mmCIF file of C-alpha atoms in Angstrom:
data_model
loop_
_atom_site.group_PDB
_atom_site.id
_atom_site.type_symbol
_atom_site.label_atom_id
_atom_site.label_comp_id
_atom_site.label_asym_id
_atom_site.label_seq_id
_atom_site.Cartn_x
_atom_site.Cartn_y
_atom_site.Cartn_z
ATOM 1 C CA UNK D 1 -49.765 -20.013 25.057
ATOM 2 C CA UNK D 2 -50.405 -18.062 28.119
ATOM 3 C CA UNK D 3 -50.951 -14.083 27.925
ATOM 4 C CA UNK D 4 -47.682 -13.377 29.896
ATOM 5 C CA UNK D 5 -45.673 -15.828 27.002
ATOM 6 C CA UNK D 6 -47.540 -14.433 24.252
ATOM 7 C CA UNK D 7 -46.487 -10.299 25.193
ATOM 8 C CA UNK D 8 -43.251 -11.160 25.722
ATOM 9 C CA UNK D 9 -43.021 -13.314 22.088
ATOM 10 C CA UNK D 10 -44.631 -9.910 20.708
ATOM 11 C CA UNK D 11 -41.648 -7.886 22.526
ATOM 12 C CA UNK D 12 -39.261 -10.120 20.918
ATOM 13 C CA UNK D 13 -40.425 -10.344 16.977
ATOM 14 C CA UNK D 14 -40.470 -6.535 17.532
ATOM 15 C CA UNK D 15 -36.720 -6.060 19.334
ATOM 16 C CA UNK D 16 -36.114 -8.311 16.149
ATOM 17 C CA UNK D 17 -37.684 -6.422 13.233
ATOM 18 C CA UNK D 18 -36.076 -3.535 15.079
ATOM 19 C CA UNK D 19 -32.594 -5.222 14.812
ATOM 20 C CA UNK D 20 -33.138 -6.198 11.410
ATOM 21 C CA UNK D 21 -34.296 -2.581 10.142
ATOM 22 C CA UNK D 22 -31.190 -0.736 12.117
ATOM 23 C CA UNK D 23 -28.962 -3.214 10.787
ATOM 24 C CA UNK D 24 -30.244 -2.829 6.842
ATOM 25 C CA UNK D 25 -30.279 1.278 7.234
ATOM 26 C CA UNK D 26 -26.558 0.761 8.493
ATOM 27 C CA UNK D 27 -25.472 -1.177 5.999
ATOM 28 C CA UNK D 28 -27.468 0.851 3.540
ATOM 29 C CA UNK D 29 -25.406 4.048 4.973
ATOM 30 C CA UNK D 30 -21.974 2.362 4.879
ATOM 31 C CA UNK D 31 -22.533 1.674 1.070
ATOM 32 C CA UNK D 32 -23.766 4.713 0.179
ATOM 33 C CA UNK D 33 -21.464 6.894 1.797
ATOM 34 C CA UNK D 34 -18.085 4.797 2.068
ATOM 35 C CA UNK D 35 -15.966 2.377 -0.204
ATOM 36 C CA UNK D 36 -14.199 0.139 1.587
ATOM 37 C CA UNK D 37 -11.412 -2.528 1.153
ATOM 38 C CA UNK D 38 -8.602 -4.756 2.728
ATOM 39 C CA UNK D 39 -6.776 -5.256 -0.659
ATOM 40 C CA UNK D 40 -4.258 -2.447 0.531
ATOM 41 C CA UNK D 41 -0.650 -2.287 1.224
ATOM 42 C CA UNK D 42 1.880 0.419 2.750
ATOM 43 C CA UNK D 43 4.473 1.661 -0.331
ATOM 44 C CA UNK D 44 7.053 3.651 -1.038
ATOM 45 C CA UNK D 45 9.127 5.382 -3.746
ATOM 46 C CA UNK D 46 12.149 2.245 -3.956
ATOM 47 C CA UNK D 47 15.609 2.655 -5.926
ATOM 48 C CA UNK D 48 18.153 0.612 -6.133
ATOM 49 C CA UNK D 49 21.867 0.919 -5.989
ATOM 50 C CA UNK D 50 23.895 -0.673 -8.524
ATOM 51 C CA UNK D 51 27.792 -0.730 -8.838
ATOM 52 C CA UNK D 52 28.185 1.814 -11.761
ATOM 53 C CA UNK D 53 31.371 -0.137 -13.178
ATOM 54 C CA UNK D 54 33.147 -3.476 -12.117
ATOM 55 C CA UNK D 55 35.801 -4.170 -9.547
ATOM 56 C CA UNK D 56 36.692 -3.619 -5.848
ATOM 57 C CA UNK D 57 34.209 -2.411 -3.581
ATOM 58 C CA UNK D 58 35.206 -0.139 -0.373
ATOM 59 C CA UNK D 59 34.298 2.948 1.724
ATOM 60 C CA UNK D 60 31.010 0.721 1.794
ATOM 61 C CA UNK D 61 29.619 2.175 5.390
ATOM 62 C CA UNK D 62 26.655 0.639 4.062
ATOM 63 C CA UNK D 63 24.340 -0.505 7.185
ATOM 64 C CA UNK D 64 20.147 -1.167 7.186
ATOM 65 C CA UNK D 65 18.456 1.623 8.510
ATOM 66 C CA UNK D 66 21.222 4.241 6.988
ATOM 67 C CA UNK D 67 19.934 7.351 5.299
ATOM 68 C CA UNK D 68 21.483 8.455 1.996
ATOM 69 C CA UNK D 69 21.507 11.830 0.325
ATOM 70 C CA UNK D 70 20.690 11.850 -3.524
ATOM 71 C CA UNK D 71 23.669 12.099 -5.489
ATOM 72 C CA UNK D 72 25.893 12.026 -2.252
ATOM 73 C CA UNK D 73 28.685 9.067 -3.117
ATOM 74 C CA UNK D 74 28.190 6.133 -0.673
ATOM 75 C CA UNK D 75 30.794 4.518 -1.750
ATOM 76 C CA UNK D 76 33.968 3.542 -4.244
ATOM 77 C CA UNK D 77 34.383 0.579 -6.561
ATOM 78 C CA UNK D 78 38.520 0.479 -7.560
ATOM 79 C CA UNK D 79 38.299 0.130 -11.170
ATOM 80 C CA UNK D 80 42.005 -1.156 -11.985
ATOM 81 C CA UNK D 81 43.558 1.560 -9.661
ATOM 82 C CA UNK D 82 40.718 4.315 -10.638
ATOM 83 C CA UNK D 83 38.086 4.975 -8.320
ATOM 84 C CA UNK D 84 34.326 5.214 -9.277
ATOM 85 C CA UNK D 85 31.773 6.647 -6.747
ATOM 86 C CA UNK D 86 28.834 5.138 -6.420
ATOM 87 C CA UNK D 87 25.787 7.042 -5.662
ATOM 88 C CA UNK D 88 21.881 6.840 -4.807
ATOM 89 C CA UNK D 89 20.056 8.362 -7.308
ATOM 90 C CA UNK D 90 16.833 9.646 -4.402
ATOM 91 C CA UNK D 91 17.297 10.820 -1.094
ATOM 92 C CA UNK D 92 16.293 7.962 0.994
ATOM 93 C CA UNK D 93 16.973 5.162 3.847
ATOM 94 C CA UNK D 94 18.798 1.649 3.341
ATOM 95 C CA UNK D 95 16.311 -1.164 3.814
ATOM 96 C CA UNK D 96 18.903 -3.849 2.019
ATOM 97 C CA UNK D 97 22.181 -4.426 1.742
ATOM 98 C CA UNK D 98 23.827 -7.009 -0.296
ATOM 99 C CA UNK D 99 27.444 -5.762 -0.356
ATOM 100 C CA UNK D 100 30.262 -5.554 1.642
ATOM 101 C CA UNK D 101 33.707 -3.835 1.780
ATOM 102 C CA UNK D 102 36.724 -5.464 -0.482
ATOM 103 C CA UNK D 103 33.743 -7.491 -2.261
ATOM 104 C CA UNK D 104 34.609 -7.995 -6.068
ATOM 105 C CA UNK D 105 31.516 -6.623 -7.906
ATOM 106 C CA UNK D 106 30.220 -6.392 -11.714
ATOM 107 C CA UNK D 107 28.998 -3.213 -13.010
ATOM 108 C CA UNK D 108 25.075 -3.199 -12.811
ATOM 109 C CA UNK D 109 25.098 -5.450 -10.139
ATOM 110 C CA UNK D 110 22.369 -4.350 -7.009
ATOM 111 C CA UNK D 111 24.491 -3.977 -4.158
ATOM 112 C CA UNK D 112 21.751 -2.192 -2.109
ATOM 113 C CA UNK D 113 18.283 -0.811 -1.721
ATOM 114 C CA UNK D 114 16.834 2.492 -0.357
ATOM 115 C CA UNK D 115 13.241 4.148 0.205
ATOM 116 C CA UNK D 116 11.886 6.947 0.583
ATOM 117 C CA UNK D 117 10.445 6.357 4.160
ATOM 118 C CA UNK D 118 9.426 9.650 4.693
ATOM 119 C CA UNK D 119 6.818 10.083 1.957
ATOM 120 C CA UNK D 120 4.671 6.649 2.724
ATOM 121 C CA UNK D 121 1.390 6.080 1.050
ATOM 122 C CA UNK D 122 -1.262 3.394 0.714
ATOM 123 C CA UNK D 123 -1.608 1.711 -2.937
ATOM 124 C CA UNK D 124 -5.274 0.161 -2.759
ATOM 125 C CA UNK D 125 -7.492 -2.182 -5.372
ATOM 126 C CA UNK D 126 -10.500 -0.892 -5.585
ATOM 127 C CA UNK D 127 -13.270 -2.755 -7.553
ATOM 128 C CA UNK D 128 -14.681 -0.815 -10.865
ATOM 129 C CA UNK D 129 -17.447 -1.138 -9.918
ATOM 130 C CA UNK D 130 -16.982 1.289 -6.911
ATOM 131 C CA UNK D 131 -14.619 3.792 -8.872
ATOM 132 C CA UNK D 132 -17.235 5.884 -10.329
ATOM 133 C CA UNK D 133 -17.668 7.281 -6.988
ATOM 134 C CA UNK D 134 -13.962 7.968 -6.139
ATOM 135 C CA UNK D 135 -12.750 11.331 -6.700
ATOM 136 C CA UNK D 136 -9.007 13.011 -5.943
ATOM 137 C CA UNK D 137 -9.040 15.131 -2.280
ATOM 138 C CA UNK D 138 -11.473 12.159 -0.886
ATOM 139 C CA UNK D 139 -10.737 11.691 2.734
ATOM 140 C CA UNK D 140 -9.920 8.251 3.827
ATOM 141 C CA UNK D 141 -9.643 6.579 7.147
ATOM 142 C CA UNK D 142 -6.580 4.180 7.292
ATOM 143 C CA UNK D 143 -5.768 1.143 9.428
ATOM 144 C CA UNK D 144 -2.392 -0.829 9.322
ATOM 145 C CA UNK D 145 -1.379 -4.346 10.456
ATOM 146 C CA UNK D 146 1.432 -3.083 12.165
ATOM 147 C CA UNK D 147 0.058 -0.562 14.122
ATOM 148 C CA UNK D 148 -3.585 -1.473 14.834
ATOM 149 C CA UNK D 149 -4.465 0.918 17.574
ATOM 150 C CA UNK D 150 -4.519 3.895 15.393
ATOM 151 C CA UNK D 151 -6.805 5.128 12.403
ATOM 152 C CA UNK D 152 -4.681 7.109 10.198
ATOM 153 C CA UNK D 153 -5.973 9.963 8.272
ATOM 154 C CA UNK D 154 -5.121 10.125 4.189
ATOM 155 C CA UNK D 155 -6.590 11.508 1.113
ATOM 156 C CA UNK D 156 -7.178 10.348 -2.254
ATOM 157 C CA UNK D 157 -3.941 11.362 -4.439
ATOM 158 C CA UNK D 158 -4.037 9.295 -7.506
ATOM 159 C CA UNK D 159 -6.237 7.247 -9.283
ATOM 160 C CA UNK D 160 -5.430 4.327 -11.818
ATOM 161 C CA UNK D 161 -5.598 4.544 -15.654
ATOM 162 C CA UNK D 162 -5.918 0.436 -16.176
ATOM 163 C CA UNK D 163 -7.331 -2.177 -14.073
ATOM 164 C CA UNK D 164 -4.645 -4.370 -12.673
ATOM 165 C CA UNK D 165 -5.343 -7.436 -15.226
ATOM 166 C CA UNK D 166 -3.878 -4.766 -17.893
ATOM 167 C CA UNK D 167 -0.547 -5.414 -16.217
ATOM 168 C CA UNK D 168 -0.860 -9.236 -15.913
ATOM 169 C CA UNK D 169 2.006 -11.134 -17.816
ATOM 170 C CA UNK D 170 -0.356 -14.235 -18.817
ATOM 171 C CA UNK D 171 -3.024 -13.700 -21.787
ATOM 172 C CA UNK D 172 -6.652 -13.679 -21.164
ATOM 173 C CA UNK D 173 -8.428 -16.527 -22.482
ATOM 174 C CA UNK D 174 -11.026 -15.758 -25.082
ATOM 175 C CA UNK D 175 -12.893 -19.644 -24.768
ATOM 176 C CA UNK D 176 -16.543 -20.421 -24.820
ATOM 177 C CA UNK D 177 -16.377 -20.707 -20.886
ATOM 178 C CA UNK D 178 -15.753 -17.332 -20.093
ATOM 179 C CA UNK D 179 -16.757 -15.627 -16.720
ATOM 180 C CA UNK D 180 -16.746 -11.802 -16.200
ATOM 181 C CA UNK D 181 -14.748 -11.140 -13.371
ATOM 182 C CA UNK D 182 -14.703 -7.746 -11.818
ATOM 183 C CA UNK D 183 -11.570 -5.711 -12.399
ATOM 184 C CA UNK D 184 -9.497 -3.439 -9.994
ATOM 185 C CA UNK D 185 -7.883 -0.276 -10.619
ATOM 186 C CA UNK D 186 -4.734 0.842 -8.421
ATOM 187 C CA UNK D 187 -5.380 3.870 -6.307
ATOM 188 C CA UNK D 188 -2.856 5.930 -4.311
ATOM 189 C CA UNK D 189 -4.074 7.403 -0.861
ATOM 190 C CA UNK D 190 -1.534 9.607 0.966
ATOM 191 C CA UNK D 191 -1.072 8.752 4.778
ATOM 192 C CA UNK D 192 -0.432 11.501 7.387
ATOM 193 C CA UNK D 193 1.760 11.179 9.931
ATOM 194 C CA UNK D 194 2.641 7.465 10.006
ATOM 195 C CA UNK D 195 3.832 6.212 12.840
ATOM 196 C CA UNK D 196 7.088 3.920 13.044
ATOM 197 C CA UNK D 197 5.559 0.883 12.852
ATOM 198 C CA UNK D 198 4.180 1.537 9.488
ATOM 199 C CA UNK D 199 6.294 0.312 7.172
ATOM 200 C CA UNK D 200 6.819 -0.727 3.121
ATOM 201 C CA UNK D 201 4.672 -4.013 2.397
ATOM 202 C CA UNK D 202 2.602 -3.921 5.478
ATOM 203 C CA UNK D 203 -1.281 -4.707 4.840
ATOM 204 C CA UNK D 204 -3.836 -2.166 5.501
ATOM 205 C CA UNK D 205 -7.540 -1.293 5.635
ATOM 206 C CA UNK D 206 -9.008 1.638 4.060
ATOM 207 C CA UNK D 207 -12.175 3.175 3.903
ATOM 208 C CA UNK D 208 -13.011 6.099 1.957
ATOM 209 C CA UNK D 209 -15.366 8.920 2.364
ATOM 210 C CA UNK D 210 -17.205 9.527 -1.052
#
């Protein structure tokens, strides 16, 4: 190998190691000073509104997108010539309707649903292994499908009390075979100033500054 060759092989193991070393302290930093996940989704405080008795359904101005008042009636159900209001228990908007005007209804049926769209936050599944590290008032950067040119800012507000497979309506199996799996605890991050293409369900990306 000529000298020329050789120098610039030595430049490029050393541009390499370089790479290698930046790459390792970054990644070293990230883990040290950030949990991060993508098993996140946009919620909201939900209710739903029922028919409180059974019979006619009218004065149901009932529309997606509607806000309702808590304990404001929204509408009347003719029980054999009576009339029952019908209310929304939480101050909210309309995000389903599944009712319409001179519709016979049963009492407890769901004729709509509202949430409270003002008051969004992020529910996240973070692994236990990374809780001990998560405290309440921890700042947290937050990215949403739905709007994906803008980091949102949050805090920590909440954090679980059970991992998730608590919760789960099938048995765990207690065979010869078994395989630790690491759990996930629910944790509630509080997102300022969404914008209006953040809404309930969405996915999201958080990262948290321990």
């Amino acid at each position: 190998m000529s000298k020329g060759r050789l120098i610039i092989a030595n430049i490029l193991g050393v541009l390499v190691v370089i790479a290698l070393l930046a790459g390792g302290a970054y990644f070293y930093y990230q883990n040290e000073n950030f949990v991060k996940t993508d098993d996140a989704k946009v919620s909201a405080d939900m209710v739903q509104i029922v028919a409180p008795a059974s019979g006619m359904l009218k004065d149901w101005d009932i529309k997606e997108g509607k806000a309702v008042t808590k304990g404001k009636a929204i509408g009347i159900i003719d029980e054999e010539g009576q009339d029952v209001s019908i209310k929304s228990t939480m101050e909210g908007t309309i995000i389903k309707n599944g009712a319409g005007n001179d519709q016979l209804v049963q009492g407890g049926q769901v004729l709509a649903q509202a949430a409270d769209l003002k008051h969004l936050y992020i529910t996240a599944n973070i692994k236990e292994t990374d809780l001990k590290d998560i405290e309440k008032g921890d700042s947290v950067d937050i990215n949403v499908n739905g709007d994906t040119d803008v980091t949102f800012e949050g805090k920590v507000e909440e954090i679980g009390y059970a991992t998730k497979s608590v919760f789960s309506s099938l048995p765990e199996s207690n065979s010869g075979n078994f395989t630790k799996v690491t759990q996930k605890v629910s944790v509630k991050i509080s997102i300022m100033n969404p914008s209006a293409k953040v809404l309930p369900g969405m996915n999201a990306k958080i990262k948290i500054s321990l």
